Amino acid sequence: MNEFFPCILVEHEDNFSIICSDFHYFDDYLGDKGGGGYTIERLAKKLAKEHNIQKEIGFDSEAGMFCAYSVNKNSLLKLSNLLQQITGNEKQHLPVENTKPLIPLEDAEKLLLKGFVIDLDKEMQDEFYKNVPYPALSRKQKEYLNAIVNGTSEDKIIASKKINSEARTKIRRWDNYLSHPTTITYFLEAIDREADNKVIQQLIWAVAFICDRHLPDLRTQSYFLKALESKNATTRWLGLLGLGMLYEYPEEIVLKMTKDKSEKVSEEAKSILKWGTIKTRGFAPWMFDEKNYK
């Protein structure tokens, strides 16, 4: 177990630092408003002052990461333990079970690519589901997914924001629920049932970042394209954002969006076309084994 939880210790040449970007550990404490690196820094500074270690610790946080540093490793451990009193220990945030693919990861990846990412081969999808169980979930992850499936409009907005935040701080791993197509299925089915545009926006936003860092699922393409038809500029922008995360997209439609009356939308379309598709930018080199998708 990590004794510096909820942070991670980093050793430098002349000092130490602790970092944390998994802000969902603080969800119970921060409530629906949540927070980022600066929020956790304010909390850490308060705790450091209360326990008289503020002179031994410096801070260098960003919106997406909390960071504290010191030449005294024990001071950082004490601060981490104080934060742990708020978040609970590492064990409380671990999934209650461990599920692994029933086939070699290379074979599972090939099924994932042909079934969801590069193509939508139904046989490959079925084979993937049969051999790759849904990853285990923590208590909070279960709560958020349940809100996406069964919650009120407010519940869905909050859960979408929380999952979106988590998606941005992690990258694809086999043991993470954001990398499994079942999670995207929950979101797409929620969009199908939803009439409130504000809720749809948050659902699409979360899906876009799941595609960006975990699974660029081609099933989402039709949803992103539908978003381009919206009268709302933010929804159109989100549709373009999502399309840019996929293996491929209809270039002629994106080209048309460069003439959109909203500058934000037109600039996003130009940005997508500038970076191009797999042929020019390389497709998610950190996400999949290159020989598998080539």
Short mmCIF file of C-alpha atoms in Angstrom, two decimals:
data_model
loop_
_atom_site.label_atom_id
_atom_site.label_comp_id
_atom_site.label_asym_id
_atom_site.label_seq_id
_atom_site.Cartn_x
_atom_site.Cartn_y
_atom_site.Cartn_z
CA MET A 1 0.00 0.00 0.00
CA ASN A 2 1.09 3.59 -0.66
CA GLU A 3 1.82 5.27 2.69
CA PHE A 4 1.58 8.70 1.01
CA PHE A 5 -1.98 8.06 -0.25
CA PRO A 6 -3.94 10.01 -1.55
CA CYS A 7 -0.71 11.43 -2.98
CA ILE A 8 2.27 9.86 -4.72
CA LEU A 9 5.80 10.55 -3.51
CA VAL A 10 8.32 11.74 -6.12
CA GLU A 11 12.02 11.81 -5.22
CA HIS A 12 14.16 14.56 -6.77
CA GLU A 13 17.88 15.17 -6.61
CA ASP A 14 17.71 17.68 -3.76
CA ASN A 15 14.16 17.39 -2.39
CA PHE A 16 10.90 15.45 -2.43
CA SER A 17 7.39 16.21 -3.67
CA ILE A 18 3.95 14.71 -3.35
CA ILE A 19 1.42 14.95 -6.17
CA CYS A 20 -2.23 14.05 -6.62
CA SER A 21 -4.48 14.33 -9.67
CA ASP A 22 -7.14 11.83 -8.54
CA PHE A 23 -9.44 14.48 -7.14
CA HIS A 24 -12.38 12.07 -6.90
CA TYR A 25 -10.76 10.79 -3.68
CA PHE A 26 -11.99 14.04 -2.13
CA ASP A 27 -15.55 13.86 -3.51
CA ASP A 28 -17.22 13.03 -0.20
CA TYR A 29 -15.47 15.94 1.50
CA LEU A 30 -15.82 18.54 -1.26
CA GLY A 31 -19.39 17.63 -2.23
CA ASP A 32 -21.03 18.29 -5.58
CA LYS A 33 -18.89 21.36 -6.38
CA GLY A 34 -15.72 19.28 -6.38
CA GLY A 35 -12.38 20.93 -7.00
CA GLY A 36 -8.97 20.65 -8.61
CA GLY A 37 -5.34 21.13 -7.73
CA TYR A 38 -5.77 24.62 -6.30
CA THR A 39 -8.68 23.51 -4.11
CA ILE A 40 -6.62 20.69 -2.63
CA GLU A 41 -3.69 23.09 -2.16
CA ARG A 42 -5.85 25.48 -0.10
CA LEU A 43 -6.95 22.54 2.03
CA ALA A 44 -3.36 21.30 2.41
CA LYS A 45 -2.09 24.74 3.42
CA LYS A 46 -4.77 24.95 6.09
CA LEU A 47 -3.83 21.52 7.46
CA ALA A 48 -0.11 22.31 7.35
CA LYS A 49 -0.66 25.51 9.33
CA GLU A 50 -2.88 23.78 11.89
CA HIS A 51 -0.17 21.15 12.49
CA ASN A 52 2.76 23.60 12.42
CA ILE A 53 4.55 22.18 9.37
CA GLN A 54 3.77 25.06 6.98
CA LYS A 55 7.35 26.43 7.09
CA GLU A 56 8.77 23.10 5.91
CA ILE A 57 6.56 22.73 2.83
CA GLY A 58 6.18 24.64 -0.42
CA PHE A 59 3.42 24.31 -2.99
CA ASP A 60 3.41 24.32 -6.79
CA SER A 61 -0.03 23.11 -7.84
CA GLU A 62 -1.87 23.48 -11.14
CA ALA A 63 -5.55 23.15 -11.96
CA GLY A 64 -5.03 19.52 -12.95
CA MET A 65 -2.59 18.49 -10.22
CA PHE A 66 -1.92 19.16 -6.54
CA CYS A 67 1.79 19.41 -5.71
CA ALA A 68 3.68 20.05 -2.48
CA TYR A 69 7.46 19.83 -2.01
CA SER A 70 10.01 19.79 0.80
CA VAL A 71 13.53 18.69 1.71
CA ASN A 72 11.89 16.91 4.66
CA LYS A 73 10.27 13.67 3.51
CA ASN A 74 8.59 13.14 6.88
CA SER A 75 6.80 16.50 6.65
CA LEU A 76 5.30 15.44 3.33
CA LEU A 77 4.31 12.10 4.84
CA LYS A 78 2.59 13.91 7.70
CA LEU A 79 0.71 16.16 5.26
CA SER A 80 -0.30 13.13 3.18
CA ASN A 81 -1.58 11.39 6.30
CA LEU A 82 -3.62 14.48 7.20
CA LEU A 83 -5.16 14.46 3.74
CA GLN A 84 -5.78 10.73 4.12
CA GLN A 85 -7.88 11.42 7.20
CA ILE A 86 -10.21 13.28 4.83
CA THR A 87 -10.17 10.90 1.86
CA GLY A 88 -9.93 7.60 3.70
CA ASN A 89 -7.09 5.16 3.13
CA GLU A 90 -6.11 3.55 -0.15
CA LYS A 91 -7.93 0.31 0.61
CA GLN A 92 -11.25 2.15 0.86
CA HIS A 93 -10.86 3.32 -2.75
CA LEU A 94 -9.76 0.03 -4.27
CA PRO A 95 -12.29 -2.10 -6.18
CA VAL A 96 -13.67 -4.95 -4.10
CA GLU A 97 -12.72 -7.50 -6.73
CA ASN A 98 -10.16 -7.97 -9.45
CA THR A 99 -11.20 -9.01 -12.95
CA LYS A 100 -8.77 -9.78 -15.75
CA PRO A 101 -9.23 -10.64 -19.45
CA LEU A 102 -9.65 -14.37 -20.04
CA ILE A 103 -7.40 -14.22 -23.11
CA PRO A 104 -3.93 -12.72 -23.74
CA LEU A 105 -4.00 -8.90 -23.74
CA GLU A 106 -2.69 -8.79 -27.31
CA ASP A 107 -5.67 -10.86 -28.50
CA ALA A 108 -8.07 -8.76 -26.45
CA GLU A 109 -6.65 -5.58 -27.97
CA LYS A 110 -7.12 -6.89 -31.50
CA LEU A 111 -10.79 -7.66 -30.72
CA LEU A 112 -11.22 -4.20 -29.22
CA LEU A 113 -9.71 -2.48 -32.25
CA LYS A 114 -11.72 -4.43 -34.83
CA GLY A 115 -14.91 -4.37 -32.78
CA PHE A 116 -15.02 -0.78 -31.61
CA VAL A 117 -12.14 1.46 -32.66
CA ILE A 118 -11.11 0.92 -36.29
CA ASP A 119 -14.24 -0.97 -37.29
CA LEU A 120 -17.58 -1.98 -35.76
CA ASP A 121 -17.42 -5.72 -36.36
CA LYS A 122 -20.31 -7.25 -34.38
CA GLU A 123 -18.68 -10.67 -34.12
CA MET A 124 -15.53 -9.12 -32.71
CA GLN A 125 -17.63 -7.11 -30.25
CA ASP A 126 -19.36 -10.25 -28.99
CA GLU A 127 -16.04 -12.06 -28.69
CA PHE A 128 -14.58 -9.15 -26.75
CA TYR A 129 -17.46 -9.03 -24.28
CA LYS A 130 -17.23 -12.78 -23.81
CA ASN A 131 -13.52 -12.71 -22.97
CA VAL A 132 -12.98 -9.34 -21.28
CA PRO A 133 -15.11 -8.89 -18.15
CA TYR A 134 -16.09 -5.42 -17.01
CA PRO A 135 -13.38 -4.11 -14.64
CA ALA A 136 -14.12 -3.91 -10.95
CA LEU A 137 -15.47 -0.59 -9.68
CA SER A 138 -14.84 1.43 -6.56
CA ARG A 139 -17.79 2.59 -4.48
CA LYS A 140 -17.74 6.10 -5.98
CA GLN A 141 -17.43 4.81 -9.54
CA LYS A 142 -20.51 2.64 -8.97
CA GLU A 143 -22.39 5.65 -7.61
CA TYR A 144 -21.56 7.79 -10.64
CA LEU A 145 -22.45 5.12 -13.20
CA ASN A 146 -25.70 4.41 -11.40
CA ALA A 147 -26.49 8.13 -11.60
CA ILE A 148 -25.81 8.09 -15.37
CA VAL A 149 -28.21 5.17 -15.78
CA ASN A 150 -30.91 5.91 -13.21
CA GLY A 151 -30.33 9.41 -11.81
CA THR A 152 -32.19 12.68 -12.11
CA SER A 153 -31.02 15.38 -14.50
CA GLU A 154 -28.98 16.96 -11.72
CA ASP A 155 -27.50 13.57 -10.76
CA LYS A 156 -26.44 12.93 -14.35
CA ILE A 157 -24.79 16.34 -14.69
CA ILE A 158 -22.81 15.89 -11.47
CA ALA A 159 -21.82 12.29 -12.33
CA SER A 160 -20.80 13.26 -15.88
CA LYS A 161 -18.54 16.01 -14.56
CA LYS A 162 -16.95 13.66 -12.03
CA ILE A 163 -16.33 10.94 -14.62
CA ASN A 164 -15.06 13.54 -17.10
CA SER A 165 -12.58 14.75 -14.48
CA GLU A 166 -11.40 11.21 -13.80
CA ALA A 167 -11.06 10.51 -17.52
CA ARG A 168 -8.70 13.47 -17.92
CA THR A 169 -6.36 12.34 -15.14
CA LYS A 170 -5.83 8.76 -16.31
CA ILE A 171 -4.92 6.98 -19.53
CA ARG A 172 -6.04 3.66 -20.97
CA ARG A 173 -5.48 0.61 -18.78
CA TRP A 174 -7.11 -2.80 -18.96
CA ASP A 175 -8.16 -2.67 -15.32
CA ASN A 176 -9.91 0.70 -15.65
CA TYR A 177 -13.64 0.90 -16.32
CA LEU A 178 -13.21 3.91 -18.62
CA SER A 179 -11.30 1.71 -21.07
CA HIS A 180 -14.13 -0.82 -21.44
CA PRO A 181 -16.85 -0.26 -24.08
CA THR A 182 -19.59 -1.03 -21.55
CA THR A 183 -18.99 2.36 -19.93
CA ILE A 184 -19.56 4.17 -23.22
CA THR A 185 -22.69 2.06 -23.74
CA TYR A 186 -24.09 3.46 -20.47
CA PHE A 187 -23.46 7.00 -21.67
CA LEU A 188 -24.89 6.50 -25.17
CA GLU A 189 -28.05 4.88 -23.79
CA ALA A 190 -28.40 7.80 -21.36
CA ILE A 191 -28.13 10.27 -24.26
CA ASP A 192 -30.82 8.33 -26.16
CA ARG A 193 -33.21 8.71 -23.20
CA GLU A 194 -32.39 12.35 -22.46
CA ALA A 195 -34.35 15.43 -23.55
CA ASP A 196 -32.58 18.11 -21.50
CA ASN A 197 -29.87 19.72 -23.66
CA LYS A 198 -27.80 20.71 -20.61
CA VAL A 199 -27.62 17.08 -19.53
CA ILE A 200 -26.82 15.92 -23.07
CA GLN A 201 -23.95 18.41 -23.24
CA GLN A 202 -22.36 17.02 -20.06
CA LEU A 203 -22.84 13.42 -21.22
CA ILE A 204 -21.23 14.16 -24.60
CA TRP A 205 -18.39 16.06 -22.95
CA ALA A 206 -17.56 13.08 -20.74
CA VAL A 207 -17.76 10.69 -23.70
CA ALA A 208 -15.38 12.89 -25.70
CA PHE A 209 -12.67 12.66 -23.03
CA ILE A 210 -13.22 8.95 -22.53
CA CYS A 211 -12.58 8.63 -26.27
CA ASP A 212 -9.56 10.90 -26.02
CA ARG A 213 -7.70 9.06 -23.26
CA HIS A 214 -9.25 5.61 -22.93
CA LEU A 215 -11.26 4.26 -25.85
CA PRO A 216 -11.95 6.09 -29.15
CA ASP A 217 -15.14 4.11 -29.75
CA LEU A 218 -16.59 4.49 -33.27
CA ARG A 219 -20.09 3.94 -31.90
CA THR A 220 -19.92 7.50 -30.61
CA GLN A 221 -19.46 8.98 -34.09
CA SER A 222 -23.20 9.18 -34.89
CA TYR A 223 -23.81 10.95 -31.55
CA PHE A 224 -21.09 13.51 -32.20
CA LEU A 225 -22.47 14.07 -35.72
CA LYS A 226 -25.98 14.57 -34.35
CA ALA A 227 -24.59 17.18 -31.95
CA LEU A 228 -23.42 19.19 -34.98
CA GLU A 229 -27.07 19.68 -35.96
CA SER A 230 -27.92 21.41 -32.68
CA LYS A 231 -28.99 25.05 -32.59
CA ASN A 232 -26.76 25.44 -29.55
CA ALA A 233 -23.16 26.43 -30.40
CA THR A 234 -21.69 24.69 -27.34
CA THR A 235 -23.34 21.42 -28.34
CA ARG A 236 -21.97 21.76 -31.89
CA TRP A 237 -18.52 22.47 -30.48
CA LEU A 238 -18.72 19.36 -28.28
CA GLY A 239 -19.69 17.30 -31.32
CA LEU A 240 -16.56 18.46 -33.13
CA LEU A 241 -14.44 17.90 -30.04
CA GLY A 242 -15.62 14.30 -29.94
CA LEU A 243 -15.12 13.66 -33.65
CA GLY A 244 -11.53 14.80 -33.37
CA MET A 245 -10.87 12.00 -30.85
CA LEU A 246 -11.88 9.18 -33.19
CA TYR A 247 -9.93 7.06 -35.65
CA GLU A 248 -11.84 8.59 -38.53
CA TYR A 249 -14.54 11.16 -39.24
CA PRO A 250 -16.34 12.50 -42.33
CA GLU A 251 -13.96 15.21 -43.48
CA GLU A 252 -16.55 16.95 -45.67
CA ILE A 253 -18.83 17.55 -42.66
CA VAL A 254 -16.00 18.94 -40.56
CA LEU A 255 -14.99 21.15 -43.49
CA LYS A 256 -18.53 22.50 -43.64
CA MET A 257 -18.34 23.39 -39.93
CA THR A 258 -15.42 25.76 -40.61
CA LYS A 259 -18.09 28.17 -41.93
CA ASP A 260 -20.19 27.93 -38.74
CA LYS A 261 -21.54 31.24 -37.45
CA SER A 262 -19.95 30.54 -34.06
CA GLU A 263 -16.25 31.41 -34.03
CA LYS A 264 -15.61 28.79 -31.34
CA VAL A 265 -17.17 26.09 -33.51
CA SER A 266 -15.45 27.15 -36.73
CA GLU A 267 -12.03 27.34 -35.01
CA GLU A 268 -12.50 23.84 -33.56
CA ALA A 269 -13.31 22.51 -37.03
CA LYS A 270 -10.19 24.16 -38.47
CA SER A 271 -8.10 22.69 -35.67
CA ILE A 272 -9.37 19.17 -36.38
CA LEU A 273 -8.61 19.49 -40.08
CA LYS A 274 -5.17 20.92 -39.33
CA TRP A 275 -4.16 17.89 -37.28
CA GLY A 276 -5.76 15.51 -39.75
CA THR A 277 -6.55 11.82 -39.35
CA ILE A 278 -4.44 8.79 -38.58
CA LYS A 279 -2.56 9.09 -41.86
CA THR A 280 -0.85 12.30 -40.80
CA ARG A 281 -0.88 12.46 -37.01
CA GLY A 282 -0.49 8.85 -35.88
CA PHE A 283 -3.31 7.24 -33.97
CA ALA A 284 -3.13 7.29 -30.17
CA PRO A 285 0.42 5.90 -30.03
CA TRP A 286 0.29 5.54 -26.25
CA MET A 287 -3.15 3.90 -26.28
CA PHE A 288 -2.64 0.78 -28.42
CA ASP A 289 0.16 -1.45 -29.59
CA GLU A 290 1.20 0.01 -32.95
CA LYS A 291 1.50 -3.36 -34.71
CA ASN A 292 -2.05 -4.26 -33.69
CA TYR A 293 -3.77 -1.22 -35.21
CA LYS A 294 -1.53 -1.02 -38.29
#
